[in-house]
mmCIF file of N, CA, C and O in Angstrom:
data_model
loop_
_atom_site.group_PDB
_atom_site.id
_atom_site.type_symbol
_atom_site.label_atom_id
_atom_site.label_comp_id
_atom_site.label_asym_id
_atom_site.label_seq_id
_atom_site.Cartn_x
_atom_site.Cartn_y
_atom_site.Cartn_z
ATOM 1 N N MET A 1 58.130 129.828 47.945
ATOM 2 C CA MET A 1 59.462 130.350 48.147
ATOM 3 C C MET A 1 60.417 129.649 47.171
ATOM 4 O O MET A 1 60.481 128.430 47.137
ATOM 5 N N PRO A 2 61.177 130.390 46.375
ATOM 6 C CA PRO A 2 62.065 129.770 45.397
ATOM 7 C C PRO A 2 63.226 129.061 46.093
ATOM 8 O O PRO A 2 63.693 129.479 47.149
ATOM 9 N N ARG A 3 63.667 127.974 45.478
ATOM 10 C CA ARG A 3 64.799 127.228 46.017
ATOM 11 C C ARG A 3 66.087 127.952 45.674
ATOM 12 O O ARG A 3 66.183 128.657 44.684
ATOM 13 N N SER A 4 67.089 127.734 46.509
ATOM 14 C CA SER A 4 68.387 128.347 46.251
ATOM 15 C C SER A 4 69.020 127.708 45.021
ATOM 16 O O SER A 4 68.752 126.552 44.712
ATOM 17 N N PRO A 5 69.860 128.460 44.317
ATOM 18 C CA PRO A 5 70.542 127.881 43.159
ATOM 19 C C PRO A 5 71.501 126.774 43.614
ATOM 20 O O PRO A 5 71.951 126.762 44.757
ATOM 21 N N ILE A 6 71.785 125.876 42.709
ATOM 22 C CA ILE A 6 72.713 124.790 43.006
ATOM 23 C C ILE A 6 74.123 125.220 42.610
ATOM 24 O O ILE A 6 74.352 125.631 41.474
ATOM 25 N N LEU A 7 75.050 125.136 43.551
ATOM 26 C CA LEU A 7 76.446 125.467 43.306
ATOM 27 C C LEU A 7 77.119 124.283 42.617
ATOM 28 O O LEU A 7 77.095 123.169 43.139
ATOM 29 N N ASP A 8 77.691 124.504 41.435
ATOM 30 C CA ASP A 8 78.459 123.469 40.746
ATOM 31 C C ASP A 8 79.879 123.477 41.294
ATOM 32 O O ASP A 8 80.555 124.504 41.268
ATOM 33 N N VAL A 9 80.333 122.337 41.792
ATOM 34 C CA VAL A 9 81.659 122.214 42.402
ATOM 35 C C VAL A 9 82.501 121.264 41.544
ATOM 36 O O VAL A 9 82.199 120.071 41.474
ATOM 37 N N PRO A 10 83.531 121.780 40.878
ATOM 38 C CA PRO A 10 84.374 120.923 40.047
ATOM 39 C C PRO A 10 85.125 119.885 40.878
ATOM 40 O O PRO A 10 85.671 120.209 41.937
ATOM 41 N N ILE A 11 85.111 118.644 40.416
ATOM 42 C CA ILE A 11 85.847 117.570 41.090
ATOM 43 C C ILE A 11 86.801 116.924 40.096
ATOM 44 O O ILE A 11 86.502 116.822 38.910
ATOM 45 N N SER A 12 87.959 116.506 40.589
ATOM 46 C CA SER A 12 88.940 115.868 39.716
ATOM 47 C C SER A 12 88.775 114.356 39.700
ATOM 48 O O SER A 12 89.234 113.688 38.784
ATOM 49 N N GLU A 13 88.107 113.802 40.720
ATOM 50 C CA GLU A 13 87.879 112.364 40.787
ATOM 51 C C GLU A 13 86.391 112.088 40.872
ATOM 52 O O GLU A 13 85.685 112.712 41.648
ATOM 53 N N ASP A 14 85.930 111.148 40.057
ATOM 54 C CA ASP A 14 84.526 110.738 40.079
ATOM 55 C C ASP A 14 84.525 109.227 40.256
ATOM 56 O O ASP A 14 85.082 108.534 39.401
ATOM 57 N N PRO A 15 84.002 108.686 41.332
ATOM 58 C CA PRO A 15 83.206 109.356 42.363
ATOM 59 C C PRO A 15 84.072 110.032 43.422
ATOM 60 O O PRO A 15 85.284 109.834 43.475
ATOM 61 N N ILE A 16 83.392 110.817 44.278
ATOM 62 C CA ILE A 16 84.039 111.484 45.412
ATOM 63 C C ILE A 16 83.233 111.121 46.657
ATOM 64 O O ILE A 16 82.004 110.981 46.596
ATOM 65 N N ARG A 17 83.936 110.948 47.777
ATOM 66 C CA ARG A 17 83.248 110.617 49.024
ATOM 67 C C ARG A 17 82.494 111.841 49.543
ATOM 68 O O ARG A 17 82.951 112.973 49.428
ATOM 69 N N LEU A 18 81.351 111.593 50.133
ATOM 70 C CA LEU A 18 80.490 112.670 50.623
ATOM 71 C C LEU A 18 81.212 113.569 51.616
ATOM 72 O O LEU A 18 81.112 114.793 51.532
ATOM 73 N N GLY A 19 81.951 112.995 52.551
ATOM 74 C CA GLY A 19 82.672 113.807 53.539
ATOM 75 C C GLY A 19 83.639 114.773 52.879
ATOM 76 O O GLY A 19 83.729 115.942 53.260
ATOM 77 N N GLN A 20 84.361 114.296 51.867
ATOM 78 C CA GLN A 20 85.291 115.155 51.135
ATOM 79 C C GLN A 20 84.537 116.255 50.400
ATOM 80 O O GLN A 20 84.953 117.409 50.375
ATOM 81 N N PHE A 21 83.422 115.876 49.775
ATOM 82 C CA PHE A 21 82.657 116.845 48.991
ATOM 83 C C PHE A 21 82.085 117.950 49.869
ATOM 84 O O PHE A 21 82.078 119.119 49.476
ATOM 85 N N LEU A 22 81.613 117.600 51.053
ATOM 86 C CA LEU A 22 81.055 118.626 51.945
ATOM 87 C C LEU A 22 82.089 119.698 52.245
ATOM 88 O O LEU A 22 81.774 120.892 52.254
ATOM 89 N N LYS A 23 83.335 119.286 52.465
ATOM 90 C CA LYS A 23 84.408 120.255 52.729
ATOM 91 C C LYS A 23 84.747 121.036 51.463
ATOM 92 O O LYS A 23 84.875 122.264 51.506
ATOM 93 N N LEU A 24 84.894 120.341 50.344
ATOM 94 C CA LEU A 24 85.252 120.979 49.079
ATOM 95 C C LEU A 24 84.211 122.027 48.671
ATOM 96 O O LEU A 24 84.553 123.101 48.181
ATOM 97 N N ALA A 25 82.945 121.722 48.881
ATOM 98 C CA ALA A 25 81.856 122.622 48.487
ATOM 99 C C ALA A 25 81.635 123.762 49.484
ATOM 100 O O ALA A 25 80.839 124.659 49.231
ATOM 101 N N GLY A 26 82.335 123.707 50.623
ATOM 102 C CA GLY A 26 82.145 124.738 51.640
ATOM 103 C C GLY A 26 80.885 124.540 52.468
ATOM 104 O O GLY A 26 80.461 125.443 53.183
ATOM 105 N N LEU A 27 80.296 123.350 52.394
ATOM 106 C CA LEU A 27 79.107 123.058 53.188
ATOM 107 C C LEU A 27 79.481 122.639 54.608
ATOM 108 O O LEU A 27 78.660 122.713 55.515
ATOM 109 N N ALA A 28 80.727 122.196 54.782
ATOM 110 C CA ALA A 28 81.266 121.865 56.100
ATOM 111 C C ALA A 28 82.623 122.550 56.224
ATOM 112 O O ALA A 28 83.370 122.636 55.253
ATOM 113 N N GLU A 29 82.931 123.017 57.426
ATOM 114 C CA GLU A 29 84.177 123.743 57.660
ATOM 115 C C GLU A 29 85.383 122.813 57.731
ATOM 116 O O GLU A 29 86.485 123.189 57.349
ATOM 117 N N HIS A 30 85.171 121.590 58.241
ATOM 118 C CA HIS A 30 86.252 120.616 58.387
ATOM 119 C C HIS A 30 85.617 119.238 58.550
ATOM 120 O O HIS A 30 84.382 119.114 58.593
ATOM 121 N N GLY A 31 86.452 118.220 58.650
ATOM 122 C CA GLY A 31 85.941 116.854 58.740
ATOM 123 C C GLY A 31 85.028 116.609 59.925
ATOM 124 O O GLY A 31 84.022 115.916 59.806
ATOM 125 N N GLY A 32 85.380 117.186 61.070
ATOM 126 C CA GLY A 32 84.540 117.024 62.257
ATOM 127 C C GLY A 32 83.169 117.657 62.077
ATOM 128 O O GLY A 32 82.156 117.123 62.549
ATOM 129 N N HIS A 33 83.139 118.788 61.389
ATOM 130 C CA HIS A 33 81.869 119.464 61.119
ATOM 131 C C HIS A 33 81.023 118.607 60.177
ATOM 132 O O HIS A 33 79.815 118.453 60.378
ATOM 133 N N ALA A 34 81.665 118.033 59.147
ATOM 134 C CA ALA A 34 80.951 117.157 58.210
ATOM 135 C C ALA A 34 80.346 115.974 58.963
ATOM 136 O O ALA A 34 79.177 115.629 58.763
ATOM 137 N N LYS A 35 81.130 115.370 59.852
ATOM 138 C CA LYS A 35 80.659 114.226 60.633
ATOM 139 C C LYS A 35 79.447 114.614 61.486
ATOM 140 O O LYS A 35 78.455 113.883 61.550
ATOM 141 N N ALA A 36 79.522 115.786 62.125
ATOM 142 C CA ALA A 36 78.418 116.253 62.971
ATOM 143 C C ALA A 36 77.144 116.489 62.153
ATOM 144 O O ALA A 36 76.044 116.132 62.579
ATOM 145 N N LEU A 37 77.294 117.090 60.971
ATOM 146 C CA LEU A 37 76.133 117.327 60.105
ATOM 147 C C LEU A 37 75.478 116.010 59.697
ATOM 148 O O LEU A 37 74.246 115.883 59.686
ATOM 149 N N LEU A 38 76.303 115.023 59.361
ATOM 150 C CA LEU A 38 75.783 113.715 58.956
ATOM 151 C C LEU A 38 75.105 113.010 60.124
ATOM 152 O O LEU A 38 74.006 112.459 59.962
ATOM 153 N N GLU A 39 75.725 113.044 61.295
ATOM 154 C CA GLU A 39 75.132 112.394 62.471
ATOM 155 C C GLU A 39 73.814 113.037 62.868
ATOM 156 O O GLU A 39 72.913 112.375 63.374
ATOM 157 N N ALA A 40 73.681 114.348 62.629
ATOM 158 C CA ALA A 40 72.448 115.070 62.958
ATOM 159 C C ALA A 40 71.387 114.908 61.868
ATOM 160 O O ALA A 40 70.309 115.495 61.965
ATOM 161 N N GLU A 41 71.707 114.112 60.834
ATOM 162 C CA GLU A 41 70.794 113.853 59.710
ATOM 163 C C GLU A 41 70.371 115.140 59.014
ATOM 164 O O GLU A 41 69.220 115.298 58.609
ATOM 165 N N GLU A 42 71.334 116.073 58.864
ATOM 166 C CA GLU A 42 71.062 117.345 58.202
ATOM 167 C C GLU A 42 71.453 117.340 56.727
ATOM 168 O O GLU A 42 71.217 118.323 56.032
ATOM 169 N N VAL A 43 72.058 116.242 56.259
ATOM 170 C CA VAL A 43 72.557 116.180 54.883
ATOM 171 C C VAL A 43 71.606 115.357 54.020
ATOM 172 O O VAL A 43 71.263 114.219 54.360
ATOM 173 N N LEU A 44 71.187 115.945 52.902
ATOM 174 C CA LEU A 44 70.367 115.227 51.928
ATOM 175 C C LEU A 44 71.182 115.006 50.662
ATOM 176 O O LEU A 44 71.875 115.917 50.200
ATOM 177 N N VAL A 45 71.096 113.811 50.114
ATOM 178 C CA VAL A 45 71.706 113.498 48.824
ATOM 179 C C VAL A 45 70.568 113.079 47.903
ATOM 180 O O VAL A 45 69.863 112.105 48.187
ATOM 181 N N ASN A 46 70.373 113.839 46.857
ATOM 182 C CA ASN A 46 69.274 113.588 45.919
ATOM 183 C C ASN A 46 67.934 113.467 46.647
ATOM 184 O O ASN A 46 67.108 112.617 46.323
ATOM 185 N N GLY A 47 67.745 114.322 47.664
ATOM 186 C CA GLY A 47 66.472 114.379 48.377
ATOM 187 C C GLY A 47 66.305 113.385 49.505
ATOM 188 O O GLY A 47 65.269 113.374 50.163
ATOM 189 N N ARG A 48 67.325 112.549 49.759
ATOM 190 C CA ARG A 48 67.222 111.550 50.822
ATOM 191 C C ARG A 48 68.267 111.828 51.897
ATOM 192 O O ARG A 48 69.398 112.168 51.591
ATOM 193 N N VAL A 49 67.892 111.612 53.163
ATOM 194 C CA VAL A 49 68.825 111.793 54.270
ATOM 195 C C VAL A 49 69.977 110.810 54.117
ATOM 196 O O VAL A 49 69.761 109.625 53.847
ATOM 197 N N GLU A 50 71.194 111.309 54.294
ATOM 198 C CA GLU A 50 72.383 110.458 54.223
ATOM 199 C C GLU A 50 73.208 110.674 55.482
ATOM 200 O O GLU A 50 73.386 111.808 55.915
ATOM 201 N N THR A 51 73.679 109.589 56.089
ATOM 202 C CA THR A 51 74.437 109.671 57.334
ATOM 203 C C THR A 51 75.851 109.093 57.214
ATOM 204 O O THR A 51 76.592 109.102 58.184
ATOM 205 N N ARG A 52 76.224 108.599 56.036
ATOM 206 C CA ARG A 52 77.537 107.956 55.867
ATOM 207 C C ARG A 52 78.510 108.879 55.140
ATOM 208 O O ARG A 52 78.264 109.266 54.003
ATOM 209 N N ARG A 53 79.632 109.177 55.779
ATOM 210 C CA ARG A 53 80.651 110.044 55.159
ATOM 211 C C ARG A 53 81.230 109.425 53.898
ATOM 212 O O ARG A 53 81.639 110.126 52.990
ATOM 213 N N GLY A 54 81.295 108.100 53.856
ATOM 214 C CA GLY A 54 81.921 107.416 52.731
ATOM 215 C C GLY A 54 81.028 107.210 51.530
ATOM 216 O O GLY A 54 81.454 106.625 50.533
ATOM 217 N N THR A 55 79.787 107.676 51.598
ATOM 218 C CA THR A 55 78.886 107.541 50.452
ATOM 219 C C THR A 55 79.550 108.117 49.207
ATOM 220 O O THR A 55 80.108 109.203 49.239
ATOM 221 N N GLN A 56 79.491 107.373 48.115
ATOM 222 C CA GLN A 56 80.122 107.794 46.868
ATOM 223 C C GLN A 56 79.170 108.687 46.065
ATOM 224 O O GLN A 56 78.063 108.265 45.731
ATOM 225 N N LEU A 57 79.609 109.901 45.780
ATOM 226 C CA LEU A 57 78.829 110.828 44.952
ATOM 227 C C LEU A 57 79.372 110.778 43.536
ATOM 228 O O LEU A 57 80.576 110.682 43.323
ATOM 229 N N ARG A 58 78.494 110.891 42.597
ATOM 230 C CA ARG A 58 78.877 110.962 41.188
ATOM 231 C C ARG A 58 78.456 112.328 40.647
ATOM 232 O O ARG A 58 77.616 113.003 41.225
ATOM 233 N N ALA A 59 79.058 112.715 39.545
ATOM 234 C CA ALA A 59 78.723 113.991 38.914
ATOM 235 C C ALA A 59 77.211 114.093 38.749
ATOM 236 O O ALA A 59 76.568 113.149 38.292
ATOM 237 N N GLY A 60 76.662 115.228 39.171
ATOM 238 C CA GLY A 60 75.226 115.471 39.021
ATOM 239 C C GLY A 60 74.404 115.199 40.263
ATOM 240 O O GLY A 60 73.268 115.657 40.363
ATOM 241 N N ASP A 61 74.942 114.434 41.239
ATOM 242 C CA ASP A 61 74.212 114.229 42.487
ATOM 243 C C ASP A 61 74.055 115.580 43.190
ATOM 244 O O ASP A 61 74.958 116.414 43.142
ATOM 245 N N VAL A 62 72.919 115.800 43.823
ATOM 246 C CA VAL A 62 72.672 117.070 44.508
ATOM 247 C C VAL A 62 72.732 116.844 46.013
ATOM 248 O O VAL A 62 72.018 115.996 46.555
ATOM 249 N N VAL A 63 73.590 117.620 46.677
ATOM 250 C CA VAL A 63 73.760 117.548 48.127
ATOM 251 C C VAL A 63 73.174 118.823 48.716
ATOM 252 O O VAL A 63 73.474 119.923 48.247
ATOM 253 N N ALA A 64 72.337 118.662 49.742
ATOM 254 C CA ALA A 64 71.697 119.830 50.359
ATOM 255 C C ALA A 64 71.847 119.786 51.872
ATOM 256 O O ALA A 64 71.754 118.726 52.483
ATOM 257 N N ILE A 65 72.095 120.970 52.430
ATOM 258 C CA ILE A 65 72.079 121.173 53.877
ATOM 259 C C ILE A 65 71.288 122.452 54.081
ATOM 260 O O ILE A 65 71.710 123.533 53.662
ATOM 261 N N GLY A 66 70.128 122.322 54.690
ATOM 262 C CA GLY A 66 69.248 123.480 54.832
ATOM 263 C C GLY A 66 68.884 124.011 53.459
ATOM 264 O O GLY A 66 68.457 123.257 52.589
ATOM 265 N N ASP A 67 69.113 125.307 53.241
ATOM 266 C CA ASP A 67 68.772 125.889 51.938
ATOM 267 C C ASP A 67 69.975 125.963 51.001
ATOM 268 O O ASP A 67 69.876 126.520 49.916
ATOM 269 N N ARG A 68 71.111 125.387 51.405
ATOM 270 C CA ARG A 68 72.316 125.402 50.558
ATOM 271 C C ARG A 68 72.401 124.097 49.773
ATOM 272 O O ARG A 68 72.255 123.012 50.347
ATOM 273 N N ARG A 69 72.634 124.213 48.464
ATOM 274 C CA ARG A 69 72.713 123.016 47.606
ATOM 275 C C ARG A 69 73.953 123.093 46.728
ATOM 276 O O ARG A 69 74.348 124.164 46.278
ATOM 277 N N ALA A 70 74.547 121.927 46.503
ATOM 278 C CA ALA A 70 75.739 121.844 45.659
ATOM 279 C C ALA A 70 75.737 120.504 44.947
ATOM 280 O O ALA A 70 75.126 119.539 45.409
ATOM 281 N N ARG A 71 76.431 120.453 43.800
ATOM 282 C CA ARG A 71 76.559 119.194 43.082
ATOM 283 C C ARG A 71 77.952 119.100 42.483
ATOM 284 O O ARG A 71 78.509 120.094 42.017
ATOM 285 N N PRO A 72 78.517 117.886 42.492
ATOM 286 C CA PRO A 72 79.811 117.690 41.859
ATOM 287 C C PRO A 72 79.660 117.704 40.335
ATOM 288 O O PRO A 72 78.687 117.173 39.796
ATOM 289 N N VAL A 73 80.611 118.346 39.672
ATOM 290 C CA VAL A 73 80.656 118.341 38.200
ATOM 291 C C VAL A 73 82.095 118.008 37.784
ATOM 292 O O VAL A 73 83.044 118.359 38.499
ATOM 293 N N PRO A 74 82.263 117.308 36.680
ATOM 294 C CA PRO A 74 83.615 116.943 36.249
ATOM 295 C C PRO A 74 84.487 118.176 35.989
ATOM 296 O O PRO A 74 84.008 119.171 35.453
ATOM 297 N N LEU A 75 85.735 118.091 36.392
ATOM 298 C CA LEU A 75 86.698 119.152 36.124
ATOM 299 C C LEU A 75 86.974 119.149 34.636
ATOM 300 O O LEU A 75 87.282 118.109 34.059
ATOM 301 N N VAL A 76 86.830 120.300 34.007
ATOM 302 C CA VAL A 76 87.004 120.377 32.544
ATOM 303 C C VAL A 76 88.412 120.783 32.196
ATOM 304 O O VAL A 76 89.069 121.494 32.862
#
């Protein structure tokens, strides 16, 4: 089964906190939703489970929830 494409999400600040990125990328509806996803260990960063909202993401890191994937890219 082919993997879903990775959504490139422009960010103005590098690094960006994971909780902020989840909302910006549309992977979480709001902060509480982001927190719930992290507590349920549903968030992968570069293939590893991540549970901390404050984790610093850098351009190119891949965040996945289920079959949805996104990565921060510098704002051009």
